[in-house]
Amino acid sequence: MIKINKGKRFQQAVDAVEEFLRKAKGKDQASSHNSTEEKNRRNSSEERGKQSAGEEKRKAVLSEGKLKKATGEGKKRVSSVSSDRGSKSPLKRAQDQSPRKRGRPPKDEKDLTIPESSTVKKVMTGTVAGFKWPPSVGEPVKDSDPHFHHFLLSQTEKPAVCYQAITKKLKVCEEETGSTSIQAADSTAVNGSITPTDKKIGFLGLGLMGSGIVSNLLKMGHTVTVWNRTAEKCDLFIQEGARLGRTPAEVVSTCDITFACVSDPKAAKDLVLGPSGVLQGIRPGKCYVDMSTVDADTVTELAQVIVSRGGRFLEAPVSGNQQLSNDGMLVILAAGDRGLYEDCSSCFQAMGKTSFFLGEVGNAAKMMLIVNMVQGSFMATIAEGLTLAQVTGQSQQTLLDILNQGQLASIFLDQKCQNILQGNFKPDFYLKYIQKDLRLAIALGDSVNHPTPMAAAANEVYKRAKALDQSDNDMSAVYRAYIH
């Protein structure tokens, strides 16, 4: 239940349970007064019944002329009544006449009460009752239901972890690390509880990543205007409710916040500085968010020209692939205008599971290149291991099975190995783009005189794969560079 890669419908079900519990709790409180009055009437009725039964008992004793104790007579009466076939004891009759049956609420109250199991009661009244639930990072949890938390505690040996994973909501928390502020926002896109911003959103670039992002923005209720260099790609999103922008300048001029996600530094510059580009639509107050993976120098240049026209700028490259983009589970690395970052909150929630604010412009670009450098180098190593297994007569499938049982096990490892074993290199992350990121990461290392030998070696392998016409295949097609 606590894994973050659960689907959106699963998270929606969890939220529905919590909402039902909150509503039921409110109804119980509203009906508590009536329940108290009903209980008092019932007690009064039982008291009158006891008095009447006592009177009849005394009359029976006098009429029979027996001087026996009332308690003994009572036992004998119960015994005689119980042994009489076809008759019922007063207790049994009272139970049959009562509208409540054991373990089952009356039909007219099924929606008003939620029976609490004995297990939950024991947990609540035992040593766990003194347990203090730790708040999610940076902010205490409010309006949470204790019944749900105790249920979680009874289901896991690590209540704190379970609690934080299932009840986490979109919230902002900050850590100061030197001069860099890091902010993580855990997305609620997966459970559909996002309140979309009332600002008009623009989006430029509908590639593998951009398409999934726009789809999630629309699903979560945002007003989106789209533009793409190949206009036909906009048709599907127009059908889903998006508006069409004729040029980047038009999109920026008609929207409050415009996002862009293109392939490389050249494309990012052309989009801003080219004919009918973003810069022509920028005026004071307009906001531009570049989600492309580029180098720090490029993003700094773009930020300067946007701000010079009175605009606001934020860089926000994303870590993930096409599937994560479609699922709204990207990781967003942002830097630049802090206020704009906060204004983008609902958008980031719709497109990703987590976002980080990394300070001044350029920091996100650097961090993104480092992340992709590690990923690209790892992919090259996976391909190298599988080809070595093959040429030495070892089973590639067995190698994958062994890796999946060890410390390297991951979704990434399994998916990319399956691509290679099945010979299916449909792009989820273009090989040409991971090679571009490796090249930029190596240049970043050069700029600070830091060695990057692993990345440099991996880059050579990707360059070989590109020479074999693998550029538009998935990055796992780097495998083919080893078998030619």
CSV table of C-alpha atoms in Angstrom, one decimal:
chain,number,residue,atom,x,y,z
A,1,MET,CA,0.0,0.0,0.0
A,2,ILE,CA,2.9,2.4,0.6
A,3,LYS,CA,4.8,2.3,-2.6
A,4,ILE,CA,4.8,5.6,-4.5
A,5,ASN,CA,4.4,3.9,-7.8
A,6,LYS,CA,0.8,2.9,-7.1
A,7,GLY,CA,-1.7,4.0,-9.8
A,8,LYS,CA,-3.9,7.0,-9.6
A,9,ARG,CA,-7.1,5.0,-9.1
A,10,PHE,CA,-5.5,3.2,-6.1
A,11,GLN,CA,-4.8,6.6,-4.5
A,12,GLN,CA,-8.2,7.8,-5.3
A,13,ALA,CA,-9.7,4.8,-3.5
A,14,VAL,CA,-7.6,5.6,-0.4
A,15,ASP,CA,-8.8,9.2,-0.4
A,16,ALA,CA,-12.4,8.0,-0.8
A,17,VAL,CA,-12.0,5.8,2.3
A,18,GLU,CA,-10.7,8.7,4.4
A,19,GLU,CA,-13.4,11.1,3.1
A,20,PHE,CA,-16.1,8.5,4.0
A,21,LEU,CA,-14.7,8.2,7.5
A,22,ARG,CA,-14.7,11.9,8.0
A,23,LYS,CA,-18.3,12.2,6.8
A,24,ALA,CA,-19.5,9.3,8.9
A,25,LYS,CA,-17.8,10.8,12.0
A,26,GLY,CA,-19.7,14.1,11.4
A,27,LYS,CA,-23.0,12.3,11.0
A,28,ASP,CA,-22.4,10.3,14.2
A,29,GLN,CA,-21.9,13.6,16.1
A,30,ALA,CA,-25.1,15.0,14.7
A,31,SER,CA,-27.1,12.0,15.7
A,32,SER,CA,-25.4,11.6,19.2
A,33,HIS,CA,-28.1,13.7,20.9
A,34,ASN,CA,-30.9,11.6,19.5
A,35,SER,CA,-29.1,8.4,20.4
A,36,THR,CA,-28.7,9.7,24.0
A,37,GLU,CA,-32.4,10.4,24.3
A,38,GLU,CA,-33.3,7.0,22.8
A,39,LYS,CA,-31.0,5.3,25.3
A,40,ASN,CA,-32.6,7.2,28.2
A,41,ARG,CA,-36.1,6.1,27.1
A,42,ARG,CA,-34.9,2.5,26.7
A,43,ASN,CA,-33.4,2.5,30.2
A,44,SER,CA,-36.7,3.9,31.7
A,45,SER,CA,-38.7,1.3,29.9
A,46,GLU,CA,-36.4,-1.5,31.2
A,47,GLU,CA,-36.7,-0.1,34.7
A,48,ARG,CA,-40.5,-0.1,34.6
A,49,GLY,CA,-40.4,-3.7,33.2
A,50,LYS,CA,-38.2,-4.8,36.1
A,51,GLN,CA,-40.6,-3.2,38.7
A,52,SER,CA,-43.6,-4.9,37.0
A,53,ALA,CA,-41.8,-8.3,37.0
A,54,GLY,CA,-41.0,-7.9,40.7
A,55,GLU,CA,-44.6,-7.2,41.6
A,56,GLU,CA,-45.8,-10.3,39.7
A,57,LYS,CA,-43.2,-12.3,41.4
A,58,ARG,CA,-44.3,-11.3,44.9
A,59,LYS,CA,-47.9,-12.1,44.0
A,60,ALA,CA,-47.0,-15.6,42.8
A,61,VAL,CA,-45.1,-16.3,46.0
A,62,LEU,CA,-48.0,-15.3,48.2
A,63,SER,CA,-50.5,-17.3,46.2
A,64,GLU,CA,-48.5,-20.4,46.5
A,65,GLY,CA,-47.9,-19.9,50.2
A,66,LYS,CA,-44.2,-20.7,49.9
A,67,LEU,CA,-41.5,-19.0,51.9
A,68,LYS,CA,-38.6,-19.3,49.6
A,69,LYS,CA,-36.0,-16.8,48.7
A,70,ALA,CA,-36.6,-14.6,45.7
A,71,THR,CA,-33.3,-15.5,44.2
A,72,GLY,CA,-34.0,-19.2,44.3
A,73,GLU,CA,-37.4,-18.8,42.9
A,74,GLY,CA,-36.0,-16.7,40.1
A,75,LYS,CA,-33.6,-19.4,39.1
A,76,LYS,CA,-36.4,-22.0,39.2
A,77,ARG,CA,-38.6,-19.8,37.0
A,78,VAL,CA,-35.8,-19.3,34.5
A,79,SER,CA,-35.1,-23.0,34.4
A,80,SER,CA,-38.8,-24.0,34.0
A,81,VAL,CA,-39.3,-21.4,31.2
A,82,SER,CA,-36.2,-22.5,29.4
A,83,SER,CA,-37.2,-26.1,29.5
A,84,ASP,CA,-40.7,-25.3,28.1
A,85,ARG,CA,-40.4,-26.1,24.4
A,86,GLY,CA,-41.7,-23.5,22.0
A,87,SER,CA,-41.6,-20.7,24.6
A,88,LYS,CA,-39.0,-18.0,24.9
A,89,SER,CA,-37.2,-16.4,27.9
A,90,PRO,CA,-37.8,-12.7,28.7
A,91,LEU,CA,-34.2,-12.1,27.6
A,92,LYS,CA,-34.7,-13.9,24.3
A,93,ARG,CA,-37.9,-12.0,23.6
A,94,ALA,CA,-36.3,-8.7,24.4
A,95,GLN,CA,-33.5,-9.5,21.9
A,96,ASP,CA,-36.0,-10.5,19.2
A,97,GLN,CA,-38.0,-7.4,19.7
A,98,SER,CA,-35.0,-5.1,19.7
A,99,PRO,CA,-34.3,-3.5,16.3
A,100,ARG,CA,-30.5,-4.1,16.8
A,101,LYS,CA,-29.0,-7.5,16.2
A,102,ARG,CA,-25.6,-8.5,17.3
A,103,GLY,CA,-22.8,-7.4,15.0
A,104,ARG,CA,-25.2,-5.7,12.5
A,105,PRO,CA,-26.5,-2.2,12.5
A,106,PRO,CA,-30.2,-1.5,11.7
A,107,LYS,CA,-31.0,-1.0,8.1
A,108,ASP,CA,-31.9,2.7,8.6
A,109,GLU,CA,-28.5,3.4,10.2
A,110,LYS,CA,-26.2,1.6,7.9
A,111,ASP,CA,-24.9,4.9,6.4
A,112,LEU,CA,-24.6,6.6,9.8
A,113,THR,CA,-22.3,4.3,11.7
A,114,ILE,CA,-19.1,2.4,11.1
A,115,PRO,CA,-18.6,-0.6,13.4
A,116,GLU,CA,-15.2,-0.6,15.1
A,117,SER,CA,-13.6,-4.0,15.3
A,118,SER,CA,-12.3,-5.4,18.5
A,119,THR,CA,-8.8,-5.4,17.0
A,120,VAL,CA,-8.9,-1.6,16.4
A,121,LYS,CA,-10.3,-1.1,20.0
A,122,LYS,CA,-7.5,-3.1,21.5
A,123,VAL,CA,-4.9,-1.1,19.5
A,124,MET,CA,-6.5,2.2,20.5
A,125,THR,CA,-6.7,1.3,24.2
A,126,GLY,CA,-3.4,-0.5,24.5
A,127,THR,CA,0.2,0.8,24.4
A,128,VAL,CA,-0.3,2.2,20.9
A,129,ALA,CA,-2.7,4.8,22.3
A,130,GLY,CA,0.3,6.8,23.5
A,131,PHE,CA,2.1,6.6,20.2
A,132,LYS,CA,2.6,10.1,18.6
A,133,TRP,CA,2.4,10.0,14.8
A,134,PRO,CA,5.3,11.8,13.3
A,135,PRO,CA,4.3,14.7,10.9
A,136,SER,CA,5.2,14.6,7.3
A,137,VAL,CA,8.4,16.4,6.4
A,138,GLY,CA,8.2,20.1,7.3
A,139,GLU,CA,4.6,20.3,8.4
A,140,PRO,CA,2.3,18.6,10.9
A,141,VAL,CA,-0.5,16.5,9.6
A,142,LYS,CA,-4.0,18.0,10.2
A,143,ASP,CA,-7.5,16.7,9.9
A,144,SER,CA,-6.4,13.1,9.8
A,145,ASP,CA,-8.6,10.3,11.0
A,146,PRO,CA,-7.3,8.2,14.0
A,147,HIS,CA,-9.3,5.1,13.0
A,148,PHE,CA,-7.4,5.0,9.7
A,149,HIS,CA,-4.0,5.5,11.3
A,150,HIS,CA,-4.6,2.8,13.8
A,151,PHE,CA,-5.6,0.5,11.0
A,152,LEU,CA,-2.3,1.3,9.3
A,153,LEU,CA,-0.4,0.6,12.5
A,154,SER,CA,-2.0,-2.8,12.8
A,155,GLN,CA,-1.0,-3.7,9.3
A,156,THR,CA,2.7,-2.8,9.4
A,157,GLU,CA,5.8,-3.1,11.6
A,158,LYS,CA,6.9,0.3,10.6
A,159,PRO,CA,4.0,2.7,11.4
A,160,ALA,CA,5.9,5.9,10.9
A,161,VAL,CA,7.0,4.9,7.3
A,162,CYS,CA,3.5,3.7,6.4
A,163,TYR,CA,1.8,6.8,7.8
A,164,GLN,CA,4.1,9.2,6.0
A,165,ALA,CA,3.7,7.3,2.7
A,166,ILE,CA,0.0,6.9,2.6
A,167,THR,CA,-1.2,10.1,4.3
A,168,LYS,CA,1.3,12.5,2.7
A,169,LYS,CA,-0.3,15.5,1.0
A,170,LEU,CA,1.0,18.2,-1.3
A,171,LYS,CA,3.0,20.4,1.0
A,172,VAL,CA,6.0,22.6,0.8
A,173,CYS,CA,9.0,22.0,3.0
A,174,GLU,CA,12.3,23.7,3.1
A,175,GLU,CA,15.9,22.8,4.1
A,176,GLU,CA,18.7,25.2,4.1
A,177,THR,CA,21.9,23.7,2.7
A,178,GLY,CA,24.4,26.5,2.6
A,179,SER,CA,23.0,29.1,0.1
A,180,THR,CA,20.8,26.6,-1.7
A,181,SER,CA,17.2,26.1,-0.7
A,182,ILE,CA,15.8,22.7,-1.4
A,183,GLN,CA,12.0,22.3,-1.5
A,184,ALA,CA,10.2,19.0,-2.1
A,185,ALA,CA,6.5,18.9,-3.0
A,186,ASP,CA,4.9,15.5,-2.9
A,187,SER,CA,2.4,15.3,-5.7
A,188,THR,CA,-1.3,14.6,-5.2
A,189,ALA,CA,-1.9,14.1,-8.8
A,190,VAL,CA,-2.1,10.4,-8.2
A,191,ASN,CA,-5.1,10.8,-6.1
A,192,GLY,CA,-6.9,13.5,-8.0
A,193,SER,CA,-7.1,16.0,-5.2
A,194,ILE,CA,-5.4,18.9,-7.1
A,195,THR,CA,-7.1,22.3,-7.2
A,196,PRO,CA,-6.0,23.7,-10.6
A,197,THR,CA,-4.7,27.2,-10.8
A,198,ASP,CA,-7.0,29.8,-12.3
A,199,LYS,CA,-4.1,31.1,-14.3
A,200,LYS,CA,-4.0,30.5,-18.1
A,201,ILE,CA,-1.3,27.9,-19.0
A,202,GLY,CA,0.6,27.7,-22.2
A,203,PHE,CA,2.7,24.8,-23.4
A,204,LEU,CA,5.3,24.7,-26.2
A,205,GLY,CA,6.6,21.3,-27.4
A,206,LEU,CA,4.6,18.1,-27.6
A,207,GLY,CA,7.4,15.4,-27.8
A,208,LEU,CA,7.6,12.3,-25.7
A,209,MET,CA,7.7,14.2,-22.4
A,210,GLY,CA,5.6,17.2,-23.3
A,211,SER,CA,2.7,15.1,-24.5
A,212,GLY,CA,2.3,13.3,-21.2
A,213,ILE,CA,2.7,16.6,-19.3
A,214,VAL,CA,0.0,18.4,-21.2
A,215,SER,CA,-2.4,15.4,-20.9
A,216,ASN,CA,-2.1,15.5,-17.1
A,217,LEU,CA,-2.5,19.2,-17.0
A,218,LEU,CA,-5.8,18.9,-18.9
A,219,LYS,CA,-7.0,16.0,-16.8
A,220,MET,CA,-6.5,18.0,-13.6
A,221,GLY,CA,-8.6,20.8,-14.9
A,222,HIS,CA,-6.0,23.4,-16.1
A,223,THR,CA,-6.8,25.7,-19.0
A,224,VAL,CA,-4.0,25.0,-21.5
A,225,THR,CA,-3.1,26.5,-24.9
A,226,VAL,CA,-0.7,24.4,-26.9
A,227,TRP,CA,1.8,24.9,-29.7
A,228,ASN,CA,4.1,22.5,-31.5
A,229,ARG,CA,6.5,22.9,-34.5
A,230,THR,CA,4.6,20.0,-36.1
A,231,ALA,CA,1.0,21.3,-35.8
A,232,GLU,CA,-0.7,17.9,-36.3
A,233,LYS,CA,0.5,16.8,-32.8
A,234,CYS,CA,-1.8,19.4,-31.3
A,235,ASP,CA,-5.0,17.8,-32.7
A,236,LEU,CA,-5.3,15.2,-30.0
A,237,PHE,CA,-5.0,17.8,-27.2
A,238,ILE,CA,-7.5,20.1,-28.9
A,239,GLN,CA,-10.0,17.2,-28.7
A,240,GLU,CA,-9.2,16.9,-25.0
A,241,GLY,CA,-10.1,20.6,-24.4
A,242,ALA,CA,-6.8,22.4,-25.1
A,243,ARG,CA,-6.7,25.6,-27.1
A,244,LEU,CA,-4.5,26.1,-30.2
A,245,GLY,CA,-1.8,28.7,-30.3
A,246,ARG,CA,-0.5,29.7,-33.8
A,247,THR,CA,3.0,30.8,-32.7
A,248,PRO,CA,5.1,30.8,-29.5
A,249,ALA,CA,4.7,34.5,-29.2
A,250,GLU,CA,0.9,34.3,-29.3
A,251,VAL,CA,0.8,31.6,-26.6
A,252,VAL,CA,3.0,33.6,-24.3
A,253,SER,CA,1.0,36.8,-24.9
A,254,THR,CA,-2.4,35.2,-24.2
A,255,CYS,CA,-1.3,33.0,-21.2
A,256,ASP,CA,-0.1,33.8,-17.7
A,257,ILE,CA,2.5,31.0,-17.4
A,258,THR,CA,4.0,29.4,-20.4
A,259,PHE,CA,6.0,26.1,-20.2
A,260,ALA,CA,8.4,24.8,-22.9
A,261,CYS,CA,9.9,21.4,-23.3
A,262,VAL,CA,12.2,21.0,-26.3
A,263,SER,CA,15.1,18.7,-27.3
A,264,ASP,CA,18.4,20.6,-26.9
A,265,PRO,CA,20.1,24.0,-26.3
A,266,LYS,CA,19.7,25.1,-29.9
A,267,ALA,CA,16.0,24.3,-30.0
A,268,ALA,CA,15.5,26.1,-26.6
A,269,LYS,CA,17.2,29.2,-28.0
A,270,ASP,CA,15.4,29.2,-31.3
A,271,LEU,CA,12.1,28.9,-29.4
A,272,VAL,CA,12.8,32.1,-27.5
A,273,LEU,CA,14.9,34.2,-29.8
A,274,GLY,CA,13.6,33.0,-33.3
A,275,PRO,CA,10.9,34.5,-35.5
A,276,SER,CA,7.5,34.8,-33.7
A,277,GLY,CA,9.4,33.4,-30.6
A,278,VAL,CA,8.7,33.6,-27.0
A,279,LEU,CA,10.6,36.9,-26.5
A,280,GLN,CA,8.1,38.7,-28.8
A,281,GLY,CA,5.2,37.8,-26.5
A,282,ILE,CA,6.9,38.6,-23.2
A,283,ARG,CA,5.8,41.7,-21.4
A,284,PRO,CA,5.9,42.7,-17.7
A,285,GLY,CA,4.3,40.0,-15.6
A,286,LYS,CA,4.4,37.3,-18.1
A,287,CYS,CA,6.0,34.0,-16.9
A,288,TYR,CA,8.2,31.5,-18.8
A,289,VAL,CA,9.2,28.1,-17.5
A,290,ASP,CA,11.8,26.2,-19.5
A,291,MET,CA,11.6,22.4,-18.8
A,292,SER,CA,14.2,21.4,-21.4
A,293,THR,CA,17.4,19.6,-20.4
A,294,VAL,CA,20.1,22.1,-21.4
A,295,ASP,CA,23.4,23.4,-20.1
A,296,ALA,CA,23.6,26.1,-17.4
A,297,ASP,CA,25.0,28.7,-19.8
A,298,THR,CA,22.0,28.4,-22.2
A,299,VAL,CA,19.4,28.6,-19.4
A,300,THR,CA,21.2,31.6,-17.9
A,301,GLU,CA,21.1,33.4,-21.3
A,302,LEU,CA,17.4,32.7,-21.7
A,303,ALA,CA,16.7,33.9,-18.2
A,304,GLN,CA,18.5,37.2,-18.8
A,305,VAL,CA,16.6,38.1,-22.0
A,306,ILE,CA,13.2,37.1,-20.5
A,307,VAL,CA,13.8,39.2,-17.3
A,308,SER,CA,15.1,42.1,-19.4
A,309,ARG,CA,11.6,42.4,-21.0
A,310,GLY,CA,9.9,42.4,-17.6
A,311,GLY,CA,9.1,38.7,-17.6
A,312,ARG,CA,9.6,36.1,-14.9
A,313,PHE,CA,11.7,33.1,-15.5
A,314,LEU,CA,12.0,29.6,-14.0
A,315,GLU,CA,14.0,26.6,-15.2
A,316,ALA,CA,12.4,23.2,-14.4
A,317,PRO,CA,13.9,20.3,-16.3
A,318,VAL,CA,12.3,16.9,-15.5
A,319,SER,CA,13.8,13.5,-14.7
A,320,GLY,CA,11.9,10.5,-16.1
A,321,ASN,CA,10.8,8.9,-19.3
A,322,GLN,CA,7.7,8.8,-21.5
A,323,GLN,CA,5.8,6.3,-19.2
A,324,LEU,CA,6.5,8.4,-16.1
A,325,SER,CA,5.4,11.5,-18.0
A,326,ASN,CA,2.1,9.8,-19.0
A,327,ASP,CA,1.6,8.7,-15.4
A,328,GLY,CA,2.2,12.1,-13.9
A,329,MET,CA,5.2,10.7,-11.9
A,330,LEU,CA,8.1,12.9,-13.1
A,331,VAL,CA,10.7,14.5,-10.8
A,332,ILE,CA,10.9,18.2,-11.3
A,333,LEU,CA,14.1,20.2,-10.7
A,334,ALA,CA,13.4,23.9,-10.5
A,335,ALA,CA,15.5,27.0,-10.1
A,336,GLY,CA,15.1,30.8,-10.6
A,337,ASP,CA,12.1,32.9,-9.5
A,338,ARG,CA,10.9,31.4,-6.2
A,339,GLY,CA,7.5,33.1,-6.5
A,340,LEU,CA,6.9,31.7,-9.9
A,341,TYR,CA,7.8,28.2,-8.6
A,342,GLU,CA,5.1,28.6,-6.0
A,343,ASP,CA,2.6,29.8,-8.7
A,344,CYS,CA,3.4,26.7,-10.7
A,345,SER,CA,2.4,24.4,-7.7
A,346,SER,CA,-0.7,22.9,-9.1
A,347,CYS,CA,0.9,22.3,-12.5
A,348,PHE,CA,3.9,20.6,-11.0
A,349,GLN,CA,1.5,18.5,-8.9
A,350,ALA,CA,-0.3,17.4,-12.0
A,351,MET,CA,2.8,16.4,-13.9
A,352,GLY,CA,5.1,15.0,-11.2
A,353,LYS,CA,5.4,13.2,-8.0
A,354,THR,CA,8.0,15.4,-6.5
A,355,SER,CA,9.6,18.8,-7.2
A,356,PHE,CA,12.8,20.4,-5.8
A,357,PHE,CA,13.6,24.1,-5.7
A,358,LEU,CA,17.4,24.4,-6.1
A,359,GLY,CA,18.1,28.1,-5.9
A,360,GLU,CA,19.4,30.4,-8.6
A,361,VAL,CA,19.1,29.9,-12.3
A,362,GLY,CA,21.6,27.3,-13.6
A,363,ASN,CA,21.5,25.0,-10.6
A,364,ALA,CA,18.7,22.8,-12.0
A,365,ALA,CA,20.4,22.5,-15.3
A,366,LYS,CA,23.6,21.3,-13.7
A,367,MET,CA,21.8,18.8,-11.4
A,368,MET,CA,19.8,17.4,-14.3
A,369,LEU,CA,22.9,16.8,-16.4
A,370,ILE,CA,24.5,15.0,-13.4
A,371,VAL,CA,21.4,12.8,-13.0
A,372,ASN,CA,21.3,11.8,-16.6
A,373,MET,CA,25.1,11.3,-16.7
A,374,VAL,CA,24.7,8.6,-14.0
A,375,GLN,CA,21.7,7.1,-15.8
A,376,GLY,CA,23.4,7.0,-19.2
A,377,SER,CA,26.6,5.5,-17.8
A,378,PHE,CA,24.6,2.8,-16.0
A,379,MET,CA,22.7,1.9,-19.2
A,380,ALA,CA,25.9,1.5,-21.1
A,381,THR,CA,27.2,-0.8,-18.3
A,382,ILE,CA,24.1,-2.9,-18.5
A,383,ALA,CA,24.5,-3.4,-22.2
A,384,GLU,CA,28.2,-4.2,-21.8
A,385,GLY,CA,27.4,-6.9,-19.2
A,386,LEU,CA,24.7,-8.5,-21.3
A,387,THR,CA,26.9,-8.7,-24.4
A,388,LEU,CA,29.8,-10.2,-22.3
A,389,ALA,CA,27.5,-12.8,-21.0
A,390,GLN,CA,26.4,-13.7,-24.5
A,391,VAL,CA,29.9,-14.1,-25.9
A,392,THR,CA,31.1,-16.2,-23.0
A,393,GLY,CA,28.2,-18.6,-23.3
A,394,GLN,CA,26.2,-17.4,-20.3
A,395,SER,CA,22.4,-16.9,-20.3
A,396,GLN,CA,21.4,-13.3,-20.6
A,397,GLN,CA,18.1,-14.1,-19.0
A,398,THR,CA,19.8,-15.7,-16.0
A,399,LEU,CA,22.0,-12.7,-15.6
A,400,LEU,CA,18.9,-10.5,-15.5
A,401,ASP,CA,17.3,-12.8,-12.9
A,402,ILE,CA,20.4,-12.6,-10.8
A,403,LEU,CA,20.6,-8.8,-11.0
A,404,ASN,CA,16.9,-8.5,-10.2
A,405,GLN,CA,17.5,-10.5,-6.9
A,406,GLY,CA,20.4,-8.3,-5.9
A,407,GLN,CA,21.1,-4.8,-4.8
A,408,LEU,CA,21.0,-3.4,-8.3
A,409,ALA,CA,17.4,-4.4,-8.8
A,410,SER,CA,15.2,-1.6,-10.1
A,411,ILE,CA,12.4,-0.9,-12.6
A,412,PHE,CA,14.9,0.8,-14.8
A,413,LEU,CA,17.2,-2.2,-14.9
A,414,ASP,CA,14.4,-4.7,-15.6
A,415,GLN,CA,12.8,-2.6,-18.3
A,416,LYS,CA,16.0,-1.9,-20.2
A,417,CYS,CA,17.2,-5.5,-20.0
A,418,GLN,CA,13.8,-6.7,-21.3
A,419,ASN,CA,14.1,-4.3,-24.2
A,420,ILE,CA,17.4,-5.8,-25.1
A,421,LEU,CA,16.3,-9.5,-24.6
A,422,GLN,CA,13.2,-8.9,-26.7
A,423,GLY,CA,14.9,-6.7,-29.3
A,424,ASN,CA,12.3,-4.0,-28.8
A,425,PHE,CA,13.8,-0.5,-28.8
A,426,LYS,CA,10.7,1.6,-29.1
A,427,PRO,CA,11.8,5.0,-27.7
A,428,ASP,CA,10.9,5.7,-24.1
A,429,PHE,CA,14.0,8.0,-23.8
A,430,TYR,CA,15.7,8.7,-27.1
A,431,LEU,CA,19.3,7.5,-27.4
A,432,LYS,CA,20.3,10.8,-29.1
A,433,TYR,CA,19.1,12.8,-26.1
A,434,ILE,CA,21.0,10.7,-23.5
A,435,GLN,CA,24.1,11.1,-25.6
A,436,LYS,CA,23.5,14.8,-25.7
A,437,ASP,CA,23.2,14.9,-21.9
A,438,LEU,CA,26.4,12.9,-21.5
A,439,ARG,CA,28.2,15.4,-23.8
A,440,LEU,CA,26.9,18.4,-21.8
A,441,ALA,CA,27.8,16.7,-18.5
A,442,ILE,CA,31.4,16.1,-19.7
A,443,ALA,CA,31.6,19.8,-20.7
A,444,LEU,CA,30.3,20.7,-17.2
A,445,GLY,CA,33.1,18.7,-15.7
A,446,ASP,CA,35.6,20.4,-18.0
A,447,SER,CA,34.4,23.8,-16.9
A,448,VAL,CA,35.4,23.1,-13.3
A,449,ASN,CA,38.4,20.8,-14.1
A,450,HIS,CA,36.7,17.7,-12.7
A,451,PRO,CA,37.4,14.3,-14.3
A,452,THR,CA,34.5,12.4,-15.8
A,453,PRO,CA,36.1,9.2,-17.2
A,454,MET,CA,33.1,6.9,-16.8
A,455,ALA,CA,30.8,9.4,-18.6
A,456,ALA,CA,33.4,9.9,-21.3
A,457,ALA,CA,33.7,6.2,-21.9
A,458,ALA,CA,29.9,5.8,-22.0
A,459,ASN,CA,29.6,8.8,-24.4
A,460,GLU,CA,31.9,7.0,-26.9
A,461,VAL,CA,29.7,3.9,-26.9
A,462,TYR,CA,26.6,6.1,-27.5
A,463,LYS,CA,28.3,7.9,-30.3
A,464,ARG,CA,29.1,4.4,-31.9
A,465,ALA,CA,25.4,3.5,-31.5
A,466,LYS,CA,24.4,6.8,-33.3
A,467,ALA,CA,26.7,5.9,-36.1
A,468,LEU,CA,24.7,2.6,-36.4
A,469,ASP,CA,21.5,4.6,-36.9
A,470,GLN,CA,20.2,4.1,-33.4
A,471,SER,CA,19.6,7.8,-32.6
A,472,ASP,CA,15.8,7.6,-32.7
A,473,ASN,CA,15.6,4.3,-30.8
A,474,ASP,CA,15.4,4.0,-27.1
A,475,MET,CA,18.6,4.5,-25.1
A,476,SER,CA,18.8,0.7,-24.5
A,477,ALA,CA,19.7,0.4,-28.2
A,478,VAL,CA,23.2,1.3,-27.1
A,479,TYR,CA,23.4,-2.5,-26.8
A,480,ARG,CA,23.9,-2.7,-30.6
A,481,ALA,CA,27.1,-0.8,-30.3
A,482,TYR,CA,28.6,-3.8,-28.6
A,483,ILE,CA,27.5,-6.5,-31.1
A,484,HIS,CA,28.7,-4.8,-34.3
